[in-house]
Short mmCIF file of C-alpha atoms and ligand atoms in Angstrom, two decimals:
data_model
loop_
_atom_site.label_atom_id
_atom_site.label_comp_id
_atom_site.label_asym_id
_atom_site.label_seq_id
_atom_site.Cartn_x
_atom_site.Cartn_y
_atom_site.Cartn_z
CA MET S 1 -23.18 10.49 32.08
CA ILE S 2 -24.87 6.98 30.40
CA SER S 3 -21.96 4.61 29.59
CA LEU S 4 -20.79 2.76 25.64
CA LEU S 5 -22.18 -0.09 26.46
CA GLU S 6 -25.87 0.82 27.30
CA VAL S 7 -26.40 3.34 24.26
CA LYS S 8 -25.52 -0.12 22.00
CA ARG S 9 -28.07 -2.18 24.30
CA LEU S 10 -30.50 0.70 23.53
CA GLY S 11 -29.93 0.02 20.08
CA LYS S 12 -29.78 -3.57 20.18
CA GLU S 13 -33.43 -3.68 21.58
CA LYS S 14 -35.99 -1.99 19.41
CA SER S 15 -38.28 -0.01 20.31
CA ALA S 16 -40.18 3.70 20.20
CA GLU S 17 -39.64 4.46 23.98
CA ASN S 18 -35.12 3.39 23.29
CA LEU S 19 -35.21 5.60 20.19
CA SER S 20 -36.98 8.63 21.70
CA LYS S 21 -33.87 8.15 24.40
CA LEU S 22 -31.13 8.45 21.75
CA PHE S 23 -32.79 11.42 20.39
CA GLU S 24 -32.62 13.53 23.90
CA LEU S 25 -29.20 11.77 24.01
CA TYR S 26 -28.05 13.13 20.84
CA ASP S 27 -29.18 16.28 21.60
CA SER S 28 -27.45 15.85 25.46
CA ILE S 29 -23.67 14.07 24.80
CA THR S 30 -20.71 15.92 23.92
CA ASP S 31 -18.61 13.48 24.53
CA ILE S 32 -18.32 11.94 20.80
CA ASP S 33 -17.16 8.60 21.05
CA ILE S 34 -20.51 8.26 22.62
CA LYS S 35 -22.12 10.29 20.33
CA ARG S 36 -21.13 8.19 17.62
CA GLU S 37 -22.80 5.35 19.40
CA VAL S 38 -25.93 6.61 19.96
CA VAL S 39 -26.18 7.39 15.98
CA SER S 40 -25.55 3.70 15.26
CA SER S 41 -27.94 2.93 17.51
CA ILE S 42 -30.43 5.05 16.03
CA GLY S 43 -29.50 3.97 12.83
CA ARG S 44 -30.49 0.41 13.86
CA GLN S 45 -34.15 1.62 15.30
CA THR S 46 -36.79 -0.16 13.31
CA ASP S 47 -39.31 3.27 12.75
CA LYS S 48 -37.00 3.83 9.19
CA LYS S 49 -39.12 7.26 8.78
CA SER S 50 -38.30 8.74 12.12
CA VAL S 51 -34.52 7.70 11.55
CA PHE S 52 -34.57 8.79 8.07
CA ASN S 53 -35.72 12.46 9.70
CA PHE S 54 -33.13 12.30 12.36
CA ILE S 55 -30.20 11.59 9.28
CA LYS S 56 -31.92 14.20 7.09
CA THR S 57 -31.91 17.05 10.16
CA HIS S 58 -28.61 16.47 11.20
CA VAL S 59 -26.47 14.80 8.39
CA PHE S 60 -25.48 18.17 7.32
CA ASP S 61 -24.72 20.35 9.95
CA CYS S 62 -23.73 17.59 12.92
CA GLY S 63 -20.24 19.32 12.79
CA CYS S 64 -18.48 16.22 13.05
CA MET S 65 -17.43 13.78 10.42
CA ASP S 66 -17.33 10.63 12.48
CA LEU S 67 -21.20 11.30 13.18
CA VAL S 68 -21.63 11.67 9.08
CA TYR S 69 -20.43 8.26 8.31
CA GLN S 70 -22.19 7.14 11.31
CA MET S 71 -25.72 8.58 9.38
CA TYR S 72 -23.55 7.85 6.30
CA ARG S 73 -23.63 4.20 6.78
CA THR S 74 -27.08 3.83 7.64
CA LEU S 75 -28.25 5.78 4.33
CA LEU S 76 -26.20 2.52 2.81
CA TYR S 77 -27.99 0.57 4.55
CA ASN S 78 -31.39 1.50 3.59
CA TYR S 79 -30.75 3.09 0.51
CA ARG S 80 -31.61 -0.15 -1.50
CA PHE S 81 -35.29 -0.43 0.41
CA ASP S 82 -36.58 3.03 0.47
CA ASP S 83 -36.16 6.00 -2.27
CA ASN S 84 -36.26 8.43 0.84
CA PHE S 85 -32.87 7.28 2.08
CA SER S 86 -31.37 6.88 -1.61
CA THR S 87 -32.34 10.28 -2.59
CA LEU S 88 -30.46 11.57 1.07
CA LYS S 89 -27.57 8.65 -0.08
CA THR S 90 -26.49 10.88 -3.30
CA GLU S 91 -27.26 14.18 -1.79
CA VAL S 92 -25.05 13.41 1.04
CA GLU S 93 -22.83 11.48 -1.70
CA LYS S 94 -22.12 15.29 -3.35
CA TYR S 95 -21.80 17.18 -0.67
CA TYR S 96 -18.60 15.34 1.34
CA ASP S 97 -17.28 14.07 -2.12
CA ASN S 98 -14.72 12.77 -0.15
CA GLU S 99 -12.06 9.71 -0.40
CA ILE S 100 -13.98 7.83 3.22
CA ILE S 101 -17.06 8.07 2.15
CA TYR S 102 -16.26 7.00 -1.73
CA LYS S 103 -14.29 4.31 0.11
CA MET S 104 -17.43 3.30 2.32
CA LYS S 105 -19.86 3.17 -0.62
CA ARG S 106 -17.61 0.66 -3.14
CA PHE S 107 -16.72 -1.42 0.15
CA TYR S 108 -20.74 -1.42 0.67
CA GLU S 109 -21.30 -2.02 -3.17
CA TYR S 110 -18.76 -4.72 -3.38
CA LYS S 111 -20.12 -6.47 -0.57
CA HIS S 112 -23.08 -7.07 -2.57
CA SER S 113 -22.04 -7.53 -5.74
CA SER S 114 -21.25 -10.41 -7.64
CA LYS S 115 -17.76 -9.44 -8.10
CA ASN S 116 -17.40 -10.59 -4.16
CA GLN S 117 -18.11 -14.35 -5.10
CA GLN S 118 -15.54 -13.53 -7.96
CA ALA S 119 -12.95 -12.77 -5.79
CA ASN S 120 -12.45 -15.99 -4.00
CA LYS S 121 -11.78 -18.14 -7.33
CA THR S 122 -8.09 -18.73 -7.37
CA LYS S 123 -6.61 -17.73 -11.16
CA ASN S 124 -4.95 -19.67 -13.39
CA LYS S 125 -1.35 -20.20 -10.99
CA ILE S 126 2.19 -20.21 -11.59
CA GLN S 127 3.08 -23.75 -10.55
CA SER S 128 7.53 -22.80 -10.68
CA PRO S 129 9.91 -20.03 -11.16
CA LEU S 130 9.80 -17.52 -13.95
CA ILE S 131 12.65 -15.90 -15.85
CA LEU S 132 11.24 -12.92 -17.68
CA LYS S 133 13.78 -11.90 -19.85
CA GLY S 134 13.41 -8.40 -21.50
CA ASP S 135 11.73 -5.17 -20.74
CA SER S 136 9.26 -4.83 -18.12
CA LYS S 137 7.05 -3.10 -19.51
CA ILE S 138 6.61 -5.48 -22.15
CA GLU S 139 7.34 -9.30 -20.60
CA LEU S 140 5.03 -8.10 -17.68
CA LYS S 141 1.96 -8.59 -19.87
CA LYS S 142 2.83 -12.02 -20.19
CA LEU S 143 1.18 -12.91 -16.89
CA GLU S 144 -2.11 -13.61 -16.30
CA ALA S 145 -3.81 -10.64 -14.27
CA GLY S 146 -3.64 -10.94 -10.40
CA SER S 147 -1.56 -14.04 -10.97
CA VAL S 148 0.99 -12.39 -8.45
CA ASN S 149 0.83 -12.60 -5.17
CA MET S 150 3.03 -9.85 -4.11
CA ILE S 151 5.85 -7.89 -5.79
CA PHE S 152 8.93 -6.98 -4.54
CA THR S 153 12.13 -4.81 -5.87
CA SER S 154 14.65 -2.21 -6.17
CA PRO S 155 14.26 -0.35 -9.73
CA PRO S 156 16.90 1.54 -11.58
CA TYR S 157 17.74 4.34 -9.76
CA TYR S 158 17.96 7.07 -12.23
CA ASN S 159 20.96 7.26 -13.46
CA ALA S 160 22.96 6.48 -10.35
CA ARG S 161 24.45 3.94 -12.31
CA MET S 162 25.90 2.65 -14.55
CA TYR S 163 22.83 1.02 -15.81
CA THR S 164 20.55 3.46 -16.31
CA ASN S 165 19.99 5.43 -19.32
CA TYR S 166 16.74 7.44 -19.64
CA LYS S 167 16.89 11.24 -21.53
CA SER S 168 15.63 12.89 -17.83
CA TYR S 169 14.46 12.59 -14.97
CA LYS S 170 10.21 13.00 -16.35
CA ASP S 171 11.18 10.13 -18.74
CA TYR S 172 12.47 8.09 -15.71
CA LEU S 173 9.69 8.37 -13.95
CA SER S 174 7.15 8.11 -16.85
CA GLN S 175 8.58 4.91 -18.14
CA MET S 176 8.26 3.65 -14.28
CA LYS S 177 4.87 4.61 -14.60
CA GLU S 178 4.40 2.30 -17.34
CA ILE S 179 5.88 -0.37 -15.42
CA LEU S 180 3.65 -0.05 -12.14
CA LYS S 181 0.76 -0.37 -14.57
CA GLU S 182 1.76 -3.59 -15.17
CA CYS S 183 2.59 -4.09 -12.01
CA ASN S 184 -1.42 -3.44 -10.47
CA ARG S 185 -2.72 -5.40 -13.05
CA VAL S 186 -1.04 -8.82 -12.54
CA LEU S 187 -1.09 -8.33 -8.75
CA GLU S 188 -4.15 -9.86 -6.72
CA ASP S 189 -6.55 -7.16 -5.55
CA GLY S 190 -5.65 -5.91 -1.90
CA ARG S 191 -1.60 -7.54 -1.80
CA PHE S 192 0.90 -5.45 -1.57
CA ILE S 193 4.01 -3.67 -4.12
CA ILE S 194 7.07 -3.04 -1.73
CA ILE S 195 9.70 -0.64 -3.11
CA ASN S 196 13.30 -0.24 -2.48
CA VAL S 197 14.33 3.69 -3.23
CA SER S 198 15.87 6.46 -1.90
CA PRO S 199 17.33 9.57 -3.40
CA VAL S 200 19.61 9.61 -5.74
CA ILE S 201 22.24 12.47 -7.36
CA THR S 202 23.36 12.98 -10.93
CA LYS S 203 27.59 13.40 -11.26
CA ARG S 204 28.19 17.24 -11.42
CA PRO S 205 29.13 17.65 -15.24
CA GLY S 206 31.82 20.59 -14.20
CA ARG S 207 33.07 22.23 -10.49
CA GLU S 208 31.07 24.90 -12.11
CA PHE S 209 27.32 23.50 -11.59
CA GLU S 210 25.54 22.31 -8.79
CA SER S 211 24.66 18.44 -8.71
CA ILE S 212 20.88 17.63 -8.69
CA ARG S 213 19.56 15.78 -5.81
CA TYR S 214 16.13 13.50 -6.65
CA PRO S 215 13.63 12.93 -4.03
CA ILE S 216 12.38 9.33 -5.81
CA HIS S 217 10.39 8.36 -3.05
CA PHE S 218 8.40 11.43 -3.07
CA ASP S 219 7.06 10.71 -6.85
CA PHE S 220 6.95 7.30 -6.30
CA HIS S 221 4.17 8.32 -4.18
CA ARG S 222 2.51 9.80 -6.97
CA ILE S 223 2.69 7.29 -9.66
CA LEU S 224 1.78 4.40 -7.45
CA THR S 225 -1.46 6.07 -6.27
CA GLU S 226 -1.76 7.33 -9.33
CA THR S 227 -1.70 3.71 -11.22
CA GLY S 228 -4.19 2.10 -7.98
CA PHE S 229 -1.96 1.53 -5.03
CA TYR S 230 -2.52 3.29 -1.52
CA PHE S 231 -0.34 3.84 0.92
CA ILE S 232 0.06 1.20 3.91
CA ASP S 233 3.37 1.94 5.36
CA GLU S 234 7.25 3.00 5.23
CA ILE S 235 9.55 1.30 6.68
CA VAL S 236 13.30 2.98 7.32
CA TRP S 237 16.46 0.70 6.30
CA ILE S 238 19.10 2.18 8.82
CA LYS S 239 22.74 1.25 7.19
CA PRO S 240 26.00 1.40 9.30
CA GLU S 241 27.92 4.49 8.59
CA SER S 242 31.30 2.99 8.18
CA THR S 243 28.96 1.30 4.69
CA VAL S 244 27.99 5.06 3.00
CA PRO S 245 29.50 7.33 1.19
CA ASN S 246 30.65 10.29 3.27
CA ARG S 247 29.51 13.55 2.05
CA VAL S 248 29.98 15.35 5.94
CA GLY S 249 32.97 15.00 5.51
CA GLY S 250 33.29 19.47 4.23
CA TYR S 251 31.58 20.15 7.72
CA GLN S 252 34.08 18.63 9.90
CA GLN S 253 36.41 20.76 8.19
CA THR S 254 34.75 24.29 7.95
CA ARG S 255 32.03 24.60 10.59
CA LYS S 256 30.11 26.36 7.82
CA PRO S 257 26.68 26.93 7.64
CA LEU S 258 24.77 25.68 4.52
CA SER S 259 27.53 23.86 3.59
CA TYR S 260 26.30 21.14 6.26
CA LYS S 261 25.02 17.56 4.32
CA PRO S 262 24.75 14.74 6.55
CA ASN S 263 25.79 11.00 5.49
CA CYS S 264 22.54 8.92 3.92
CA ILE S 265 22.18 5.82 6.22
CA THR S 266 18.78 5.46 5.25
CA GLU S 267 16.72 4.12 2.10
CA SER S 268 12.70 3.65 1.74
CA ILE S 269 11.19 0.93 1.82
CA MET S 270 7.51 1.62 0.57
CA VAL S 271 4.47 -0.43 1.12
CA TYR S 272 1.70 0.14 -0.89
CA ARG S 273 -1.54 -1.64 -1.36
CA LYS S 274 -3.12 -2.78 -4.82
CA GLN S 275 -6.32 -1.44 -4.39
CA ALA S 276 -9.97 -3.43 -2.99
CA ASP S 277 -12.99 -3.03 -1.95
CA PHE S 278 -12.53 -5.31 0.90
CA LEU S 279 -10.47 -5.34 3.93
CA LEU S 280 -6.83 -7.49 4.25
CA ASP S 281 -8.82 -9.73 5.97
CA LYS S 282 -10.12 -11.56 3.12
CA ASN S 283 -7.08 -11.47 1.50
CA ILE S 284 -5.66 -13.06 4.40
CA ALA S 285 -8.45 -15.73 5.22
CA LYS S 286 -7.83 -17.32 1.44
CA TYR S 287 -4.49 -19.27 3.54
CA ASN S 288 -5.05 -22.04 5.98
CA PHE S 289 -2.14 -20.89 7.74
CA VAL S 290 -0.56 -22.09 11.10
CA LYS S 291 1.42 -20.24 13.15
CA GLU S 292 4.52 -22.01 13.23
CA ASP S 293 7.18 -19.51 14.00
CA SER S 294 6.98 -18.20 17.65
CA GLY S 295 10.75 -16.58 16.74
CA ASP S 296 11.49 -12.63 16.78
CA PHE S 297 10.30 -10.13 14.47
CA ASP S 298 11.07 -6.56 13.53
CA THR S 299 8.36 -4.54 16.47
CA SER S 300 8.79 -1.06 14.38
CA ASN S 301 9.25 0.28 11.14
CA CYS S 302 13.17 0.88 11.33
CA TRP S 303 15.01 -2.43 10.02
CA CYS S 304 19.33 -2.11 10.49
CA ILE S 305 20.71 -4.61 7.67
CA THR S 306 24.48 -3.85 6.62
CA PRO S 307 24.24 -3.74 2.87
CA LYS S 308 25.87 -6.45 0.11
CA SER S 309 28.23 -5.75 -2.25
CA ASP S 310 28.59 -8.08 -5.39
CA LYS S 311 31.75 -7.52 -8.04
CA ASN S 312 29.18 -9.13 -10.92
CA HIS S 313 25.74 -6.50 -9.93
CA PRO S 314 26.56 -2.74 -8.70
CA ALA S 315 22.96 -2.93 -6.26
CA VAL S 316 22.47 -6.07 -4.92
CA PHE S 317 19.79 -6.61 -1.95
CA PRO S 318 21.12 -7.95 0.93
CA GLU S 319 19.40 -11.41 1.31
CA GLU S 320 18.16 -10.23 4.89
CA LEU S 321 16.03 -8.07 3.13
CA CYS S 322 14.50 -10.48 1.09
CA GLU S 323 14.05 -12.21 4.30
CA LYS S 324 12.13 -9.73 5.87
CA VAL S 325 10.01 -8.52 3.82
CA LEU S 326 9.02 -12.04 2.55
CA LYS S 327 8.35 -13.15 5.85
CA TYR S 328 5.78 -10.19 6.51
CA TYR S 329 4.09 -9.85 3.63
CA SER S 330 3.73 -13.27 1.47
CA PHE S 331 2.59 -16.89 2.67
CA GLU S 332 4.50 -19.79 1.81
CA LYS S 333 3.18 -20.65 -1.57
CA ASP S 334 2.72 -17.30 -2.98
CA VAL S 335 4.06 -16.34 -6.51
CA VAL S 336 6.34 -13.36 -6.01
CA LEU S 337 7.06 -11.07 -8.54
CA ASP S 338 10.45 -9.26 -9.07
CA PRO S 339 10.41 -7.27 -12.20
CA PHE S 340 13.69 -5.06 -11.70
CA ALA S 341 15.58 -8.53 -11.11
CA GLY S 342 19.35 -7.57 -11.20
CA SER S 343 21.02 -10.71 -10.00
CA GLY S 344 18.09 -12.56 -9.00
CA THR S 345 18.43 -11.94 -4.55
CA LEU S 346 14.80 -11.41 -4.01
CA GLY S 347 14.36 -15.07 -6.58
CA ARG S 348 17.12 -17.12 -4.52
CA THR S 349 15.39 -16.17 -1.35
CA ALA S 350 12.25 -16.98 -2.57
CA LEU S 351 13.14 -20.45 -3.26
CA ARG S 352 15.12 -20.76 -0.06
CA MET S 353 11.66 -19.79 1.76
CA ASN S 354 9.59 -21.81 -0.18
CA ARG S 355 7.94 -18.88 -2.42
CA ILE S 356 7.40 -18.79 -6.22
CA PRO S 357 9.73 -16.43 -8.10
CA VAL S 358 8.86 -14.72 -11.01
CA LEU S 359 12.01 -12.19 -12.26
CA CYS S 360 12.27 -10.10 -15.22
CA GLU S 361 15.46 -8.60 -15.96
CA ILE S 362 16.67 -6.88 -19.26
CA ASN S 363 20.13 -6.74 -18.81
CA PRO S 364 21.56 -10.30 -20.09
CA GLU S 365 24.95 -9.95 -18.37
CA TYR S 366 22.83 -10.27 -15.44
CA ILE S 367 19.68 -12.74 -16.59
CA LYS S 368 22.78 -15.17 -16.49
CA LEU S 369 23.27 -14.76 -12.89
CA ILE S 370 19.68 -15.08 -12.27
CA GLU S 371 19.71 -18.35 -13.89
CA LYS S 372 22.62 -19.63 -12.05
CA GLY S 373 21.02 -18.66 -8.50
CA LEU S 374 17.72 -20.27 -9.40
CA TYR S 375 18.84 -23.11 -11.07
CA GLY S 376 23.22 -23.88 -10.30
CA ASN S 377 25.75 -23.69 -12.72
CA ILE S 378 23.96 -23.79 -16.42
C1 LIG R 1 18.77 -1.51 -8.64
S1 LIG R 1 18.62 -3.04 -9.38
C2 LIG R 1 18.21 -4.03 -9.12
C3 LIG R 1 18.86 -5.57 -7.98
C4 LIG R 1 18.58 -6.24 -7.28
N1 LIG R 1 17.66 -6.04 -6.41
C5 LIG R 1 19.56 -7.37 -7.06
O1 LIG R 1 19.53 -7.62 -5.93
O2 LIG R 1 20.39 -7.75 -7.85
C6 LIG R 1 17.42 -2.81 -11.02
C7 LIG R 1 17.68 -3.76 -12.45
O3 LIG R 1 16.98 -3.37 -12.92
C8 LIG R 1 16.99 -3.74 -14.03
N2 LIG R 1 16.33 -2.91 -15.34
C9 LIG R 1 16.82 -1.59 -15.58
N3 LIG R 1 15.45 -1.57 -16.34
C10 LIG R 1 14.77 -2.54 -16.25
C11 LIG R 1 13.76 -2.49 -17.31
N4 LIG R 1 12.95 -1.61 -18.04
N5 LIG R 1 12.96 -3.93 -17.25
C12 LIG R 1 13.53 -4.84 -16.58
N6 LIG R 1 14.80 -4.55 -16.07
C13 LIG R 1 15.23 -3.54 -16.01
C14 LIG R 1 18.60 -3.42 -14.07
O4 LIG R 1 19.47 -3.93 -15.48
C15 LIG R 1 19.27 -3.42 -12.85
O5 LIG R 1 19.33 -4.59 -13.22
#
């Protein structure tokens, strides 16, 4: 069987002879990785008429999407110079109408547009720590679009703690969505928003009623994707079992099936990226990063961290969690936002790690904690 390297060589050395050899290979080869390379090598050939006829013959019934994407790629690189390619490109987009074709199209268009240059321009940078006092829905509007480099937050858990007040779960999600929209606007294209949430349960109104358990992270996935972010990773924060409420006691005593309720020792750290028509490499390339730290780092998506309790706030981040998020998802001197800042743990950690915090908090008592943490006793 012909090797991948040999196929690549045929693609690079363009000739009528190579093109017929590649057509023969397309018909005879069954290995899909090599066949994909054959399609890509056909796309590089100079006899555009034959290349076009090949794609037109195969693109709607080749039976493998990997091959379709290679053919579509050739259409993208040729459509601006040839009407036939342009018409076929539109037909392929209509026929397949899927997210990968859509993303390829956007990446290609971006690459050839003036936006490509604009993305490199630095915004008016926030130079020092900032506390926004009030509702994030309103306060975030004061920030310039794209002025924040990372967002890490833990939203109010629907009716789980004293500080929440929503008419319904629907109302809660709709308010969260409003704020996520603002988060999307202020975040730089292609950068990360990281949200810490876990399911919550509301208290039973009486023993005769059932409580309701809300899978907040599932619903956050929906509102995050609806507001212009896409899924990157789920990191699972694992806590020592001794630190969480005991739910398994009933089953422990009775061993009755259906009564089983495990102790919940995990929370979700949802990692999403703001939509951008370019690769993450472009975000990274803006920094003159010099590797200094060769110490330990987390190799898996399970992070074991002991939760922290605080006499002044019912749900604070452990600093260790903020440290990890800041280390993996932001650079030094980045502007990092927490739209539900609480006692300001992210802000204090960010300052220590040479980032610029922007914190928004609605509760005046917690704002005092933030001020104390950022500026000392004032
Ligand atoms: C889970 S706590 C965050 C705790 C924080 N991570 C810490 O380490 O202290 C959520 C915070 O969001 C605040 N909050 C709730 N709704 C808000 C809103 N619309 N705008 C700004 N802050 C809000 C609450 O007062 C609460 O302090």
